[in-house]
């Protein structure tokens, strides 16, 4: 399939058609910490979103996606700045265009964009952030804006928060906008200071395991978890001077946790605090080449997401617990928001076929359908490719 040919077939000839790519991401550790001022440790993937785009001479916006052929061409205008349900997936690029304009990056002409994503939808590998960051990159290129990758990530996050209505943190958009092959990004979400950590995984692969259980962030319990953490923070702030849960360490949490009035909020906060510390230790372990330690921290992360944060569910638990039982699996955990989507494991390469076979069988027996496996390849951030 040639995306430019498809573009011309749909939108017609004429103008300069440019081609772009932005990756998806997988988070190795540091889950539900990014809206709590904690650390995250994601990497960009080679799967992602492709697009062809061109400027128009009027103010029309026309979007289409090869992933949603039944939606056809979704048409709107630069002058319509409202979320519109009937405009389906195109609300993601529309949200980015509106948000960028609010920040002074105002497109002075409409555009046609055709998208094609290789990230499975609702898999927790950030197909929506990939579309957002890609769109930010496209308008930067088409209209000559001079914002950097971090600004692009922030625009994407704001579009998601204010236009789409999901109160996500910065992790996904940051990982995608700033991705670098063969590295994971160790990001402090409170300060946005970051380091590229070389992924030296001698004979070890990153295995992504998809539950194939669809989830939508918007209708999930994501926003509720965020509110629970905010309530816990407010209670803690009566006793201790902190700006975010990420400012506390384990000892601090034990000392002050009785301030948190609700048991549920206490558990959510405990996850956020301990997960942040695990992420810092995991980055250290990777630096020291201690993959065994890294794997243990991944396992602990999953337990905490299951017990305290309660975002795993039967499908993710089944995959991860089956992986833990396999020889050659160094660590495994759910990744992304949870409630379905994907898990991630570090697996010794020579054990991969056996692990996939055994985990696949256990999952099918218990859940009734197959999971899908991908061996992750890390990749770079957004680029113009044609
Ligand atoms: C989703 C959100 C991120 C992050 C993760 C959980 O992917 O978009 O901001 O909160 O969930 O770690």
Tab-separated table of C-alpha atoms and ligand atoms in Angstrom:
chain	number	residue	atom	x	y	z
A	1	UNK	CA	0.000	0.000	0.000
A	2	UNK	CA	1.280	3.426	-0.967
A	3	UNK	CA	-0.085	6.144	1.290
A	4	UNK	CA	0.453	8.941	-1.248
A	5	UNK	CA	-1.583	7.049	-3.868
A	6	UNK	CA	-4.363	6.560	-1.342
A	7	UNK	CA	-4.218	10.241	-0.471
A	8	UNK	CA	-4.632	11.277	-4.117
A	9	UNK	CA	-7.431	8.753	-4.607
A	10	UNK	CA	-9.309	10.230	-1.637
A	11	UNK	CA	-8.516	13.916	-1.768
A	12	UNK	CA	-7.556	14.419	-5.417
A	13	UNK	CA	-4.414	15.643	-7.171
A	14	UNK	CA	-2.655	18.933	-6.692
A	15	UNK	CA	-0.450	20.805	-4.252
A	16	UNK	CA	2.599	19.452	-2.466
A	17	UNK	CA	1.905	16.269	-0.554
A	18	UNK	CA	4.296	15.526	2.289
A	19	UNK	CA	4.664	12.310	4.241
A	20	UNK	CA	5.348	11.919	7.968
A	21	UNK	CA	5.716	9.366	10.750
A	22	UNK	CA	5.412	9.449	14.544
A	23	UNK	CA	5.991	6.423	16.804
A	24	UNK	CA	3.906	4.742	19.487
A	25	UNK	CA	5.412	4.098	22.912
A	26	UNK	CA	5.722	1.431	25.533
A	27	UNK	CA	6.326	2.296	29.170
A	28	UNK	CA	8.855	0.038	30.903
A	29	UNK	CA	8.030	1.220	34.427
A	30	UNK	CA	6.518	4.247	36.199
A	31	UNK	CA	2.777	3.823	35.720
A	32	UNK	CA	0.201	6.373	36.824
A	33	UNK	CA	3.012	8.511	38.178
A	34	UNK	CA	3.038	11.180	35.463
A	35	UNK	CA	0.094	13.178	36.819
A	36	UNK	CA	1.508	12.771	40.327
A	37	UNK	CA	4.804	14.542	39.740
A	38	UNK	CA	6.719	11.262	39.551
A	39	UNK	CA	9.117	9.615	37.118
A	40	UNK	CA	8.340	7.519	34.053
A	41	UNK	CA	10.549	5.336	31.861
A	42	UNK	CA	9.023	4.854	28.404
A	43	UNK	CA	10.535	4.264	24.971
A	44	UNK	CA	9.343	5.094	21.476
A	45	UNK	CA	8.593	2.192	19.131
A	46	UNK	CA	8.977	1.543	15.417
A	47	UNK	CA	5.223	0.994	15.132
A	48	UNK	CA	3.315	4.249	14.991
A	49	UNK	CA	1.284	6.512	12.739
A	50	UNK	CA	2.000	7.527	9.143
A	51	UNK	CA	0.345	10.491	7.447
A	52	UNK	CA	0.265	12.331	4.149
A	53	UNK	CA	-0.644	16.000	4.356
A	54	UNK	CA	-0.983	19.107	2.242
A	55	UNK	CA	-2.014	22.707	2.741
A	56	UNK	CA	-5.241	23.943	1.218
A	57	UNK	CA	-6.021	27.379	-0.153
A	58	UNK	CA	-9.274	27.717	1.858
A	59	UNK	CA	-9.949	27.140	5.580
A	60	UNK	CA	-11.339	23.611	5.302
A	61	UNK	CA	-9.957	20.724	7.337
A	62	UNK	CA	-10.378	17.297	5.779
A	63	UNK	CA	-9.193	14.207	7.622
A	64	UNK	CA	-9.373	10.538	6.840
A	65	UNK	CA	-7.801	7.383	8.221
A	66	UNK	CA	-7.149	4.074	6.539
A	67	UNK	CA	-7.859	2.527	9.938
A	68	UNK	CA	-11.433	3.839	9.928
A	69	UNK	CA	-12.422	3.532	6.258
A	70	UNK	CA	-16.143	3.521	7.105
A	71	UNK	CA	-15.780	7.055	8.486
A	72	UNK	CA	-14.806	8.354	5.039
A	73	UNK	CA	-13.668	11.963	4.879
A	74	UNK	CA	-14.372	13.959	8.028
A	75	UNK	CA	-14.684	17.589	7.099
A	76	UNK	CA	-14.646	20.650	9.343
A	77	UNK	CA	-13.109	24.108	9.310
A	78	UNK	CA	-10.346	26.017	11.057
A	79	UNK	CA	-13.063	28.328	12.363
A	80	UNK	CA	-14.943	25.586	14.186
A	81	UNK	CA	-13.112	25.178	17.491
A	82	UNK	CA	-15.546	22.858	19.291
A	83	UNK	CA	-15.296	19.127	19.966
A	84	UNK	CA	-17.842	17.360	17.763
A	85	UNK	CA	-18.751	13.769	18.473
A	86	UNK	CA	-19.776	13.092	14.870
A	87	UNK	CA	-16.257	14.024	13.715
A	88	UNK	CA	-14.919	10.822	15.334
A	89	UNK	CA	-11.156	10.328	15.382
A	90	UNK	CA	-10.573	13.680	13.657
A	91	UNK	CA	-11.230	15.350	17.010
A	92	UNK	CA	-7.637	14.373	17.912
A	93	UNK	CA	-5.987	16.377	15.109
A	94	UNK	CA	-8.622	19.097	15.461
A	95	UNK	CA	-7.814	19.373	19.171
A	96	UNK	CA	-4.109	19.785	18.363
A	97	UNK	CA	-4.784	22.462	15.731
A	98	UNK	CA	-7.080	24.402	18.100
A	99	UNK	CA	-4.635	24.105	21.033
A	100	UNK	CA	-1.648	25.159	18.915
A	101	UNK	CA	-3.618	28.181	17.651
A	102	UNK	CA	-4.425	29.186	21.240
A	103	UNK	CA	-0.694	29.212	21.908
A	104	UNK	CA	0.042	31.473	18.971
A	105	UNK	CA	0.746	28.806	16.358
A	106	UNK	CA	-2.199	29.667	14.170
A	107	UNK	CA	-2.482	27.829	10.848
A	108	UNK	CA	-3.415	30.359	8.170
A	109	UNK	CA	-4.844	27.781	5.768
A	110	UNK	CA	-6.788	24.543	5.959
A	111	UNK	CA	-5.311	21.125	5.203
A	112	UNK	CA	-6.013	17.598	4.028
A	113	UNK	CA	-4.474	14.795	6.088
A	114	UNK	CA	-4.685	11.043	5.606
A	115	UNK	CA	-3.536	8.889	8.537
A	116	UNK	CA	-2.512	5.257	8.694
A	117	UNK	CA	-1.587	3.716	12.044
A	118	UNK	CA	0.261	0.470	12.725
A	119	UNK	CA	-0.414	0.614	16.481
A	120	UNK	CA	-3.328	-1.631	17.408
A	121	UNK	CA	-6.189	0.632	18.620
A	122	UNK	CA	-6.929	0.686	22.349
A	123	UNK	CA	-3.825	-1.366	23.061
A	124	UNK	CA	-2.281	1.041	25.550
A	125	UNK	CA	0.584	1.766	23.144
A	126	UNK	CA	-0.619	5.338	22.660
A	127	UNK	CA	-2.192	5.440	19.239
A	128	UNK	CA	-3.980	8.674	20.183
A	129	UNK	CA	-0.864	10.441	21.486
A	130	UNK	CA	0.896	9.298	18.324
A	131	UNK	CA	-1.771	11.017	16.168
A	132	UNK	CA	-1.553	14.141	18.332
A	133	UNK	CA	2.218	14.465	18.219
A	134	UNK	CA	2.238	13.639	14.510
A	135	UNK	CA	-0.337	16.372	13.834
A	136	UNK	CA	1.707	18.861	15.874
A	137	UNK	CA	4.758	17.935	13.824
A	138	UNK	CA	2.812	18.272	10.553
A	139	UNK	CA	1.513	21.765	11.269
A	140	UNK	CA	4.968	22.804	12.450
A	141	UNK	CA	6.369	21.667	9.113
A	142	UNK	CA	3.535	22.870	6.849
A	143	UNK	CA	3.303	26.332	8.405
A	144	UNK	CA	6.923	26.850	9.470
A	145	UNK	CA	6.265	27.126	13.222
A	146	UNK	CA	9.381	26.995	15.360
A	147	UNK	CA	8.272	25.052	18.457
A	148	UNK	CA	10.409	22.218	19.826
A	149	UNK	CA	9.546	18.625	20.687
A	150	UNK	CA	8.652	19.378	24.304
A	151	UNK	CA	6.235	22.115	23.234
A	152	UNK	CA	4.714	19.725	20.747
A	153	UNK	CA	4.255	17.169	23.547
A	154	UNK	CA	2.591	19.793	25.750
A	155	UNK	CA	0.239	20.844	22.950
A	156	UNK	CA	-0.749	17.193	22.469
A	157	UNK	CA	-1.359	16.683	26.174
A	158	UNK	CA	-3.458	19.833	26.408
A	159	UNK	CA	-5.495	18.821	23.391
A	160	UNK	CA	-6.189	15.504	25.108
A	161	UNK	CA	-7.036	17.186	28.454
A	162	UNK	CA	-9.141	20.084	27.268
A	163	UNK	CA	-10.489	19.055	23.883
A	164	UNK	CA	-10.913	15.279	24.247
A	165	UNK	CA	-11.550	15.390	28.000
A	166	UNK	CA	-9.064	12.801	29.235
A	167	UNK	CA	-6.931	14.141	32.058
A	168	UNK	CA	-3.784	12.282	31.005
A	169	UNK	CA	-0.282	13.215	32.090
A	170	UNK	CA	2.603	14.148	29.790
A	171	UNK	CA	4.263	10.723	29.459
A	172	UNK	CA	2.844	9.488	26.160
A	173	UNK	CA	3.209	12.675	24.178
A	174	UNK	CA	6.685	13.277	25.627
A	175	UNK	CA	7.907	9.755	24.875
A	176	UNK	CA	6.662	10.063	21.307
A	177	UNK	CA	7.814	13.613	20.596
A	178	UNK	CA	11.274	13.037	22.134
A	179	UNK	CA	11.804	9.337	21.343
A	180	UNK	CA	15.254	8.064	20.451
A	181	UNK	CA	16.144	4.648	19.088
A	182	UNK	CA	17.835	2.200	21.499
A	183	UNK	CA	17.052	4.343	24.515
A	184	UNK	CA	14.340	4.738	27.113
A	185	UNK	CA	13.521	8.211	28.408
A	186	UNK	CA	13.924	8.684	32.148
A	187	UNK	CA	11.628	11.649	32.685
A	188	UNK	CA	10.831	13.607	35.823
A	189	UNK	CA	7.284	14.743	35.103
A	190	UNK	CA	7.414	17.452	37.787
A	191	UNK	CA	10.310	19.324	36.167
A	192	UNK	CA	10.346	17.784	32.659
A	193	UNK	CA	14.043	17.111	33.136
A	194	UNK	CA	14.940	13.964	31.247
A	195	UNK	CA	17.787	11.658	30.337
A	196	UNK	CA	18.153	9.158	27.532
A	197	UNK	CA	19.034	5.809	29.082
A	198	UNK	CA	20.749	3.418	26.648
A	199	UNK	CA	18.817	0.155	26.472
A	200	UNK	CA	21.667	-2.284	26.736
A	201	UNK	CA	19.730	-5.547	26.802
A	202	UNK	CA	22.280	-8.192	25.948
A	203	UNK	CA	20.349	-11.172	24.562
A	204	UNK	CA	17.130	-9.854	26.107
A	205	UNK	CA	14.057	-8.616	24.232
A	206	UNK	CA	11.163	-6.385	25.175
A	207	UNK	CA	8.057	-8.489	24.609
A	208	UNK	CA	4.708	-6.740	24.337
A	209	UNK	CA	1.686	-8.912	25.091
A	210	UNK	CA	-1.686	-7.580	23.983
A	211	UNK	CA	-4.758	-8.775	25.900
A	212	UNK	CA	-6.851	-7.797	22.857
A	213	UNK	CA	-9.337	-6.468	25.333
A	214	UNK	CA	-10.340	-3.058	24.070
A	215	UNK	CA	-10.364	-0.150	26.381
A	216	UNK	CA	-11.098	3.527	25.893
A	217	UNK	CA	-9.328	5.930	28.206
A	218	UNK	CA	-12.276	8.323	28.231
A	219	UNK	CA	-14.818	5.860	29.519
A	220	UNK	CA	-12.416	4.084	31.828
A	221	UNK	CA	-11.728	4.915	35.419
A	222	UNK	CA	-8.676	6.976	34.494
A	223	UNK	CA	-10.015	10.378	35.526
A	224	UNK	CA	-11.380	8.864	38.727
A	225	UNK	CA	-7.949	7.539	39.721
A	226	UNK	CA	-6.481	10.955	39.127
A	227	UNK	CA	-9.070	12.588	41.389
A	228	UNK	CA	-8.424	10.011	44.113
A	229	UNK	CA	-4.728	10.900	44.046
A	230	UNK	CA	-5.566	14.606	44.222
A	231	UNK	CA	-7.726	14.016	47.281
A	232	UNK	CA	-4.937	12.060	48.964
A	233	UNK	CA	-2.488	14.862	48.187
A	234	UNK	CA	-4.777	17.494	49.728
A	235	UNK	CA	-5.052	15.473	52.940
A	236	UNK	CA	-1.270	14.950	53.098
A	237	UNK	CA	-0.610	18.642	52.531
A	238	UNK	CA	-2.243	19.383	55.875
A	239	UNK	CA	0.726	17.700	57.551
A	240	UNK	CA	3.638	17.976	55.163
A	241	UNK	CA	4.873	20.589	52.695
A	242	UNK	CA	4.727	18.776	49.326
A	243	UNK	CA	3.584	19.876	45.880
A	244	UNK	CA	2.972	16.422	44.430
A	245	UNK	CA	2.934	12.817	45.618
A	246	UNK	CA	6.250	12.454	43.820
A	247	UNK	CA	7.823	14.661	46.503
A	248	UNK	CA	7.357	11.911	49.098
A	249	UNK	CA	9.575	8.892	49.571
A	250	UNK	CA	8.515	5.595	51.137
A	251	UNK	CA	9.417	6.651	54.685
A	252	UNK	CA	7.572	9.937	54.310
A	253	UNK	CA	4.529	8.124	53.105
A	254	UNK	CA	4.507	5.736	56.042
A	255	UNK	CA	4.899	8.687	58.392
A	256	UNK	CA	2.042	10.765	57.016
A	257	UNK	CA	-0.351	8.331	55.339
A	258	UNK	CA	-2.765	8.356	58.278
A	259	UNK	CA	-3.668	11.892	57.216
A	260	UNK	CA	-5.457	10.426	54.196
A	261	UNK	CA	-9.056	10.030	55.228
A	262	UNK	CA	-10.259	7.555	52.655
A	263	UNK	CA	-8.802	4.038	52.557
A	264	UNK	CA	-9.174	3.941	48.794
A	265	UNK	CA	-7.313	7.231	48.294
A	266	UNK	CA	-4.604	5.987	50.664
A	267	UNK	CA	-4.035	2.941	48.450
A	268	UNK	CA	-3.926	5.043	45.260
A	269	UNK	CA	-1.374	7.399	46.814
A	270	UNK	CA	0.694	4.507	48.147
A	271	UNK	CA	0.991	3.182	44.625
A	272	UNK	CA	1.967	6.591	43.223
A	273	UNK	CA	4.677	7.153	45.863
A	274	UNK	CA	6.177	3.663	45.768
A	275	UNK	CA	5.958	3.378	41.971
A	276	UNK	CA	7.894	6.604	41.603
A	277	UNK	CA	10.662	5.274	43.840
A	278	UNK	CA	10.679	1.965	41.958
A	279	UNK	CA	11.124	3.858	38.702
A	280	UNK	CA	14.119	5.779	40.029
A	281	UNK	CA	15.667	2.513	41.225
A	282	UNK	CA	14.901	0.808	37.907
A	283	UNK	CA	16.718	3.518	35.962
A	284	UNK	CA	19.703	3.026	38.300
A	285	UNK	CA	19.568	-0.737	37.850
A	286	UNK	CA	19.608	-0.361	34.066
A	287	UNK	CA	22.560	2.014	34.282
A	288	UNK	CA	24.403	-0.623	36.324
A	289	UNK	CA	23.440	-3.388	33.925
A	290	UNK	CA	21.415	-5.148	36.623
A	291	UNK	CA	18.511	-6.508	34.590
A	292	UNK	CA	17.491	-8.945	37.311
A	293	UNK	CA	16.839	-6.049	39.656
A	294	UNK	CA	15.019	-4.192	36.870
A	295	UNK	CA	12.786	-7.224	36.324
A	296	UNK	CA	11.970	-7.523	40.024
A	297	UNK	CA	10.917	-3.889	40.090
A	298	UNK	CA	8.665	-4.501	37.072
A	299	UNK	CA	7.014	-7.375	38.918
A	300	UNK	CA	6.502	-5.262	42.034
A	301	UNK	CA	5.021	-2.533	39.872
A	302	UNK	CA	2.383	-4.921	38.566
A	303	UNK	CA	1.483	-6.142	42.051
A	304	UNK	CA	1.006	-2.553	43.185
A	305	UNK	CA	-1.103	-1.691	40.128
A	306	UNK	CA	-3.236	-4.731	40.841
A	307	UNK	CA	-3.602	-4.397	44.594
A	308	UNK	CA	-3.416	-0.663	45.309
A	309	UNK	CA	-4.290	1.061	42.059
A	310	UNK	CA	-6.741	-1.610	40.854
A	311	UNK	CA	-6.282	-1.022	37.147
A	312	UNK	CA	-5.197	-4.476	35.946
A	313	UNK	CA	-8.199	-6.785	35.616
A	314	UNK	CA	-8.412	-10.483	34.794
A	315	UNK	CA	-6.909	-10.292	31.301
A	316	UNK	CA	-3.756	-8.374	32.245
A	317	UNK	CA	-3.287	-10.402	35.436
A	318	UNK	CA	-3.590	-13.642	33.497
A	319	UNK	CA	-0.949	-12.602	30.959
A	320	UNK	CA	1.485	-11.249	33.523
A	321	UNK	CA	1.100	-14.090	36.014
A	322	UNK	CA	1.550	-16.661	33.241
A	323	UNK	CA	4.700	-14.829	32.135
A	324	UNK	CA	6.105	-14.805	35.682
A	325	UNK	CA	5.975	-18.609	35.695
A	326	UNK	CA	8.104	-18.981	32.595
A	327	UNK	CA	11.811	-19.599	32.584
A	328	UNK	CA	13.627	-16.814	30.749
A	329	UNK	CA	11.194	-14.081	31.839
A	330	UNK	CA	13.157	-11.467	33.765
A	331	UNK	CA	10.143	-9.321	34.673
A	332	UNK	CA	6.613	-8.586	33.495
A	333	UNK	CA	3.933	-5.998	34.191
A	334	UNK	CA	0.975	-4.234	32.658
A	335	UNK	CA	1.857	-1.089	30.719
A	336	UNK	CA	-0.095	2.104	29.981
A	337	UNK	CA	-3.343	3.063	31.652
A	338	UNK	CA	-4.495	-0.509	32.303
A	339	UNK	CA	-8.057	-1.897	32.226
A	340	UNK	CA	-7.040	-4.046	29.247
A	341	UNK	CA	-4.472	-3.087	26.645
A	342	UNK	CA	-0.953	-4.488	26.851
A	343	UNK	CA	1.569	-5.956	29.240
A	344	UNK	CA	5.332	-5.744	28.778
A	345	UNK	CA	7.991	-8.287	29.687
A	346	UNK	CA	11.758	-8.595	29.492
A	347	UNK	CA	12.524	-12.023	28.079
A	348	UNK	CA	15.773	-13.814	27.283
A	349	UNK	CA	15.787	-14.122	23.523
A	350	UNK	CA	16.253	-17.863	23.296
A	351	UNK	CA	13.205	-18.489	25.491
A	352	UNK	CA	10.870	-16.257	23.448
A	353	UNK	CA	9.101	-18.964	21.397
A	354	UNK	CA	8.443	-21.133	24.443
A	355	UNK	CA	7.259	-18.168	26.522
A	356	UNK	CA	4.853	-16.942	23.839
A	357	UNK	CA	3.494	-20.417	23.346
A	358	UNK	CA	2.948	-21.141	27.046
A	359	UNK	CA	1.537	-17.715	27.938
A	360	UNK	CA	-0.695	-17.814	24.854
A	361	UNK	CA	-2.089	-21.200	25.843
A	362	UNK	CA	-2.792	-20.232	29.462
A	363	UNK	CA	-4.481	-17.040	28.317
A	364	UNK	CA	-6.666	-18.757	25.737
A	365	UNK	CA	-7.750	-21.425	28.230
A	366	UNK	CA	-8.752	-18.883	30.821
A	367	UNK	CA	-10.012	-15.938	28.748
A	368	UNK	CA	-11.366	-17.704	25.678
A	369	UNK	CA	-9.447	-15.866	22.941
A	370	UNK	CA	-5.837	-15.317	21.911
A	371	UNK	CA	-3.463	-12.594	23.031
A	372	UNK	CA	-1.092	-11.082	20.454
A	373	UNK	CA	2.676	-10.816	20.924
A	374	UNK	CA	5.070	-8.266	19.456
A	375	UNK	CA	8.798	-8.073	19.950
A	376	UNK	CA	9.288	-4.382	20.517
A	377	UNK	CA	11.782	-2.418	18.509
A	378	UNK	CA	12.621	1.007	19.778
A	379	UNK	CA	12.571	3.913	17.365
A	380	UNK	CA	12.960	7.657	16.930
A	381	UNK	CA	10.524	10.535	17.412
A	382	UNK	CA	8.451	12.168	14.635
A	383	UNK	CA	9.986	12.811	11.221
A	384	UNK	CA	9.172	13.890	7.718
A	385	UNK	CA	9.738	10.847	5.536
A	386	UNK	CA	8.726	12.000	2.085
B	1	LIG	C1	-2.060	6.771	29.914
B	1	LIG	C2	-1.878	8.283	30.018
B	1	LIG	C3	-0.491	8.622	30.571
B	1	LIG	C4	-0.196	7.851	31.855
B	1	LIG	C5	-0.532	6.371	31.704
B	1	LIG	C6	-0.434	5.621	33.000
B	1	LIG	O1	-1.186	6.238	28.981
B	1	LIG	O2	-2.031	8.885	28.760
B	1	LIG	O3	-0.398	10.017	30.767
B	1	LIG	O4	-0.894	8.416	32.932
B	1	LIG	O5	-1.831	6.171	31.175
B	1	LIG	O6	0.874	5.603	33.447
